[in-house]
Short mmCIF file of C-alpha atoms in Angstrom, two decimals:
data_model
loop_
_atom_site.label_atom_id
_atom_site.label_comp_id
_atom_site.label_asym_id
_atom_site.label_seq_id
_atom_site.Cartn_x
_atom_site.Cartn_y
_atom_site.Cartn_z
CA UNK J 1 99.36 92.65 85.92
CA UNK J 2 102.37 94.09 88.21
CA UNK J 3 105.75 93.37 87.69
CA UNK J 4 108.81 94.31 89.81
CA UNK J 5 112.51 93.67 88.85
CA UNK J 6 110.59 91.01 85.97
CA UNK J 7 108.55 89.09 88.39
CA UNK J 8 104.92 88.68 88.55
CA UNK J 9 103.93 90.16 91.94
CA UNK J 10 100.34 89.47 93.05
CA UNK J 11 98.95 93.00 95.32
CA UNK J 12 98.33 90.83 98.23
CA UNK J 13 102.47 90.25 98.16
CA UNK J 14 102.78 93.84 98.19
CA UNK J 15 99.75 94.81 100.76
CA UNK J 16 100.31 92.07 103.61
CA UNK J 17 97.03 91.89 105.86
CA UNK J 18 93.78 93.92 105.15
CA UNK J 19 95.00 97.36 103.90
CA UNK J 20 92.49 99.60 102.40
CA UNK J 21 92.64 103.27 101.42
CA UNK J 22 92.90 104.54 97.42
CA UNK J 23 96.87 103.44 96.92
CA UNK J 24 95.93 99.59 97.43
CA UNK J 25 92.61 99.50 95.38
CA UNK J 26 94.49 101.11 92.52
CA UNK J 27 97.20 98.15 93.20
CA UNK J 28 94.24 95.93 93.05
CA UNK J 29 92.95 97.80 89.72
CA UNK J 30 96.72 97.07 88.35
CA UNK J 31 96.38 93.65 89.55
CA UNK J 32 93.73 92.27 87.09
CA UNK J 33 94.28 94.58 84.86
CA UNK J 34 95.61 92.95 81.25
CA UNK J 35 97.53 95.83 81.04
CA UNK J 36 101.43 95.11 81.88
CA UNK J 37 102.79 97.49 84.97
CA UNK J 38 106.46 97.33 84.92
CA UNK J 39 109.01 98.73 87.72
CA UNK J 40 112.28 98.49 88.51
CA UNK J 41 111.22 98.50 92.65
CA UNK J 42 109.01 98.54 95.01
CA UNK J 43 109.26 102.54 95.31
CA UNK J 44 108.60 103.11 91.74
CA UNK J 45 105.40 101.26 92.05
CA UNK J 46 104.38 103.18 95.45
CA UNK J 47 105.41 106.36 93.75
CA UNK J 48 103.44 105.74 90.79
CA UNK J 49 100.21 104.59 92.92
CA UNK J 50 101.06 108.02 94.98
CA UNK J 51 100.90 110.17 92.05
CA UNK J 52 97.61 108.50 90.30
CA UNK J 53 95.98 109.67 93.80
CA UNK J 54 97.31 112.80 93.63
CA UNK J 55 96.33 113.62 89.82
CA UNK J 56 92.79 112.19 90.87
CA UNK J 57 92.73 114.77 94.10
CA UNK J 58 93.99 117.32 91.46
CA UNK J 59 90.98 116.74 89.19
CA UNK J 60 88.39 117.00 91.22
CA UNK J 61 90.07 120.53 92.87
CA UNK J 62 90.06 121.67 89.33
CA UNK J 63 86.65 121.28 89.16
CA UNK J 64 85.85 122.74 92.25
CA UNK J 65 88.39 125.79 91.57
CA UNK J 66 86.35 127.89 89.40
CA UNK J 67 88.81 127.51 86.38
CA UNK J 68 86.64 128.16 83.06
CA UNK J 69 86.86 126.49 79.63
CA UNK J 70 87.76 128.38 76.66
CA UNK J 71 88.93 127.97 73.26
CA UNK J 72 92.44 129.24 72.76
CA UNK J 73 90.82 132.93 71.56
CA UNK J 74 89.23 133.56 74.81
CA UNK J 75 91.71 131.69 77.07
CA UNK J 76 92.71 133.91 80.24
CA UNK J 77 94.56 134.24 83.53
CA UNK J 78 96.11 135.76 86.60
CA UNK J 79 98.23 138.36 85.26
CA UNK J 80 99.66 138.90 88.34
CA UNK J 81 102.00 135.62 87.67
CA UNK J 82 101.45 134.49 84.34
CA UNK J 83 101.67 136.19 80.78
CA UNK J 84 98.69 135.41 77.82
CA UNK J 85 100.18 135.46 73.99
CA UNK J 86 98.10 135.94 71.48
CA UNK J 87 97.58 132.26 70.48
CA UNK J 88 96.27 131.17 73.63
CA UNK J 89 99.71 130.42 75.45
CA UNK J 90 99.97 130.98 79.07
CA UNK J 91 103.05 131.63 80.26
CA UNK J 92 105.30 132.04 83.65
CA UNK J 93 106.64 135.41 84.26
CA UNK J 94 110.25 135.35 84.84
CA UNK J 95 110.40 136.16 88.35
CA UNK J 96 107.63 133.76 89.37
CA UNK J 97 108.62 130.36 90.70
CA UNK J 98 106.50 127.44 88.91
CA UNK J 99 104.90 126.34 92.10
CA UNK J 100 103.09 129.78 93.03
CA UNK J 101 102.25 129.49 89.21
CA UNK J 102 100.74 125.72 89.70
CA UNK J 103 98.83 126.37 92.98
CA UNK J 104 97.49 130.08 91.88
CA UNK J 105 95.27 128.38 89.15
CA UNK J 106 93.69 125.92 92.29
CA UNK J 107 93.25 129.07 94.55
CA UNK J 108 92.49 131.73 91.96
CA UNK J 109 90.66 129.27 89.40
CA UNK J 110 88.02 132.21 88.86
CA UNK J 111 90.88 134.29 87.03
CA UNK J 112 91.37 131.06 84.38
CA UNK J 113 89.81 129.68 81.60
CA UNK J 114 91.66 127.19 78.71
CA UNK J 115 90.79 124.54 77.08
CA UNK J 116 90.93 120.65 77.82
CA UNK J 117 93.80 119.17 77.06
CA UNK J 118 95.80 122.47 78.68
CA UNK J 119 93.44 121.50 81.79
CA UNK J 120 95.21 117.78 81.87
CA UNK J 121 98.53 118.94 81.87
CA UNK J 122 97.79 121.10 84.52
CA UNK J 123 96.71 118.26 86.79
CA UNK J 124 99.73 116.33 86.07
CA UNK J 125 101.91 119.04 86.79
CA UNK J 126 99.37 119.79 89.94
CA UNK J 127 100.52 116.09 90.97
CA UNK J 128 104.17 116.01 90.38
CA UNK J 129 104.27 119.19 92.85
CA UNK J 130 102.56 117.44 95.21
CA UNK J 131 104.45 114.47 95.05
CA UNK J 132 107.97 115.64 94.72
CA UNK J 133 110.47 118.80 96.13
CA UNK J 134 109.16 122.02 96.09
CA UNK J 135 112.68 122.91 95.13
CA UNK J 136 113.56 120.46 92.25
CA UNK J 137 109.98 121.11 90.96
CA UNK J 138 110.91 124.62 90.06
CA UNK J 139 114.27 123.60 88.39
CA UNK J 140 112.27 121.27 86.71
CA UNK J 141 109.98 123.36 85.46
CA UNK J 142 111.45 126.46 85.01
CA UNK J 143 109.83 128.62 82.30
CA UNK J 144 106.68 126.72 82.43
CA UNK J 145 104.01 127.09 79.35
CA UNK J 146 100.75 125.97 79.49
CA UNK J 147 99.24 125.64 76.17
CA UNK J 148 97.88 122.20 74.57
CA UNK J 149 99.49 119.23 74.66
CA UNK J 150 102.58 121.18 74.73
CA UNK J 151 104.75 120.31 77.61
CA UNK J 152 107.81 120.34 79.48
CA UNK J 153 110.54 117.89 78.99
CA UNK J 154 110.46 116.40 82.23
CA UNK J 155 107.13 115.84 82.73
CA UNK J 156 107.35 113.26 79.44
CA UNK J 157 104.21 112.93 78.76
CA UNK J 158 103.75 109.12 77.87
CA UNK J 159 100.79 108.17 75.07
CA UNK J 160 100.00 104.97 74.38
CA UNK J 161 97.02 102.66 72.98
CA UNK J 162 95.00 100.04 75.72
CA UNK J 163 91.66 99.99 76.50
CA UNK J 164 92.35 99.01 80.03
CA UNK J 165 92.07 101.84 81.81
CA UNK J 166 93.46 102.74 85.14
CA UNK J 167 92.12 105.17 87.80
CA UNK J 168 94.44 108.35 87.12
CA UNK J 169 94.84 108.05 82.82
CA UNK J 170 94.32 110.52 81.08
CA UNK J 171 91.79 109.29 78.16
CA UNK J 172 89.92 110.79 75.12
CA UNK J 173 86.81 110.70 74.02
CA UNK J 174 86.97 111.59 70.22
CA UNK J 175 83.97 113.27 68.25
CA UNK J 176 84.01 112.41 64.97
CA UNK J 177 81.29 114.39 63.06
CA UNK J 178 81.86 117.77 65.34
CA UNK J 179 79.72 120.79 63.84
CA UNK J 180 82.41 122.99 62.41
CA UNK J 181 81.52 126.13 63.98
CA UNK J 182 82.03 124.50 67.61
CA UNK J 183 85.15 122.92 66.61
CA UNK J 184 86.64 122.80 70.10
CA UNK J 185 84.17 119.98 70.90
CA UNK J 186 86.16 117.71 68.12
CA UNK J 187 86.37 115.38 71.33
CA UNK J 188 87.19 115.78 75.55
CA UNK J 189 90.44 114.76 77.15
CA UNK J 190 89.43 113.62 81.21
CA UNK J 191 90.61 112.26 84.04
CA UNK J 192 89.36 108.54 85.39
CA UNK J 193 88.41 109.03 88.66
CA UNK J 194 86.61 105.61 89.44
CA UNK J 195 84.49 102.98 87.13
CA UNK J 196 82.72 104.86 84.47
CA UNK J 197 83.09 107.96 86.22
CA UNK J 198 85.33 111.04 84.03
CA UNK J 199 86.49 114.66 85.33
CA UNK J 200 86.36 116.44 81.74
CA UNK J 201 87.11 120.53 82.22
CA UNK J 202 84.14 122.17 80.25
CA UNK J 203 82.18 119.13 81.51
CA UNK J 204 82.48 118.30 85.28
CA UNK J 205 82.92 115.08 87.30
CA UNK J 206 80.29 112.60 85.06
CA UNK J 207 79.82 109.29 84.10
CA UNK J 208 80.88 108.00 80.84
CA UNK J 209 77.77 108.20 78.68
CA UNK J 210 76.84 111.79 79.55
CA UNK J 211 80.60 113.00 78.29
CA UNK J 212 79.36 111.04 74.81
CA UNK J 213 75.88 112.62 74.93
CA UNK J 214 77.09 116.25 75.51
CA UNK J 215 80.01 115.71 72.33
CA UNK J 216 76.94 114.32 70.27
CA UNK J 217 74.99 117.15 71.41
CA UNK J 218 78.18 119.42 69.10
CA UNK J 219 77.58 117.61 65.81
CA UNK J 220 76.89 118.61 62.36
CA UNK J 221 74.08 118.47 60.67
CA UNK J 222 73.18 114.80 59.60
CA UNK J 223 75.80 113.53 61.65
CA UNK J 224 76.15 109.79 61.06
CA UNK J 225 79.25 109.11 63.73
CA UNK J 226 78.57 108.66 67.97
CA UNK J 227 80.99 110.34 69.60
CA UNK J 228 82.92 107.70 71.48
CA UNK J 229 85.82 106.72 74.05
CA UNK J 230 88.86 105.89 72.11
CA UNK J 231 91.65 103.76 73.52
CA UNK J 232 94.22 106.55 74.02
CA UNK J 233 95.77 106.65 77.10
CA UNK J 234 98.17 109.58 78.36
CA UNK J 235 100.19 109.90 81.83
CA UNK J 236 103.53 111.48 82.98
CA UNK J 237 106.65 109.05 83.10
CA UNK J 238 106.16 108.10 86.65
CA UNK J 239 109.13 106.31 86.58
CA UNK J 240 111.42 108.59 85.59
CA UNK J 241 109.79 111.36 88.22
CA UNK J 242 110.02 108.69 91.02
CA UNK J 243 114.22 109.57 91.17
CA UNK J 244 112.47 113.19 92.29
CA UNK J 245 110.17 111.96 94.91
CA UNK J 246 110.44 114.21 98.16
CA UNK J 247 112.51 113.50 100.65
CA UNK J 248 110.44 115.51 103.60
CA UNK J 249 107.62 114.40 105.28
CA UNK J 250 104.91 115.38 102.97
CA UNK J 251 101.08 115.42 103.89
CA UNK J 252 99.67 111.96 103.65
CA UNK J 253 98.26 110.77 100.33
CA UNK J 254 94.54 111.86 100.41
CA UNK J 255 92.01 108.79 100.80
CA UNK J 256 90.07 108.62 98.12
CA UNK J 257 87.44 106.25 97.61
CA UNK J 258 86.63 106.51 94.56
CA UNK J 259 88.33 103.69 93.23
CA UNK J 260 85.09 100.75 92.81
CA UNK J 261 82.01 101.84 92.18
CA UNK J 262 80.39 99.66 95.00
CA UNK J 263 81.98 101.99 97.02
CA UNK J 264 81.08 105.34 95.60
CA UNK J 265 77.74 107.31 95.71
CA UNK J 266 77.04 108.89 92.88
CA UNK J 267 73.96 111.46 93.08
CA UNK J 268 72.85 112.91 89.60
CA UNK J 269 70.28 116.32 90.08
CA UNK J 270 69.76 117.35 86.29
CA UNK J 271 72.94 117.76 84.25
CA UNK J 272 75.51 117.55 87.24
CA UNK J 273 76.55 114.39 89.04
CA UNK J 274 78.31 114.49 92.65
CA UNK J 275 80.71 111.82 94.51
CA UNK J 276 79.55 111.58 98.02
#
């Protein structure tokens, strides 16, 4: 359900005519969703739909970028702009603006490896740069550190409980009975891309079952507990980054159509699937 200013709106109020492209079907997603959708206006619902395409687009470049998984031990990067502590932390080098940090790990994703949830926060702040000034992006986040589900103020990270999920949530898939000794696999933070279909770093762009398969796959011995999708949801405050939205022609919102399955081909050769 949408609301704006306190009214029900229905998407067809919104989208006059016979609009298509990935902004309106996530619209339609909100639409019969259960799941309340509050804004103040009109733009903070268009940013909001803006930003859930761009954190999708963001996803599936971080999967194509090279960008390795690693525990926080063996976590590494690009040198060149960012500096590694010793528990895992990566962190911006003074003189380096936050963008050139951001876009580096798309370009240079080779030169990276972290762990899951790190890779989330990543693609949110991927997606607020995309969406918003170049220049109030770096004031933003100035001093950037990457490490966890450790981030900065003003990306306010919101975390809630619904198990109606949304193209562009963040969700978790928790594994219960994890075999000590592979501890990292204790569960798999991804990105909803379309119906049943997950980017999870470590994992790849795959449907929901094989993300539960491969955690089950990291269990103890005489595990008794499935791995399973809980109904944890995470996402930046949209709203409160929609006051930031740029003010310069940006380029377009990419069309995505990933957003029904009726409309999405999904080839699976052996342990990999692929959106055509």
């Amino acid at each position: 359900m949408i609301t704006i200013n306190q009214k029900i709106v229905a998407v067809n109020q919104i989208y006059p005519g016979k609009p298509s492209g990935s902004k309106f079907k996530i619209a339609q997603w909100m639409g019969k969703s259960k799941r309340i959708f509050e804004f103040g206006t009109l733009r903070e619902l268009d940013f909001e739909l803006e930003m859930r395409v761009r954190i999708m687009r963001a996803a599936i470049l971080m999967n194509k970028s090279g960008a390795g998984f690693a525990t926080f031990a063996t976590t590494r990067c690009n040198e060149k702009y960012w500096v590694l502590t010793e528990h895992g932390a990566i962190v911006l080098k003074p003189n380096v603006q936050p963008e050139t940090g951001i876009e580096d790990i798309f370009v240079n994703g080779k030169k990276y490896a972290f762990e899951c949830a790190t890779a989330m926060l990543i693609i949110f702040y991927k997606a607020v740069l995309d969406s918003i000034d170049n220049a109030v992006f770096n004031r933003l986040f100035s001093g950037l550190k990457l490490y966890d589900w450790q981030y900065d103020e003003d990306l306010d990270v919101q975390i809630f409980n619904s198990t109606e999920f949304v193209p562009g949530d963040c969700v978790y898939f928790k594994n219960p009975d994890v075999d000590p000794k592979t501890r990292h696999w204790q569960g798999e933070n991804a990105i909803l891309l379309a119906r049943n279909i997950y980017f999870g770093h470590g994992i790849g762009i795959v449907r929901g079952q094989f993300i539960i398969d491969f955690l089950n796959s990291k269990r103890k011995k005489n595990a008794e507990r499935e791995a399973y999708l809980t109904d944890v949801i995470a996402v930046p405050n949209f709203k409160y980054l929609s006051q930031f939205k740029a003010t310069e022609a940006r380029t377009p919102v990419p069309f995505l159509d990933l957003c029904h399955s009726s409309n999405l081909i999904v080839s699976e050769i052996g342990t990999k699937t692929y959106l055509i």
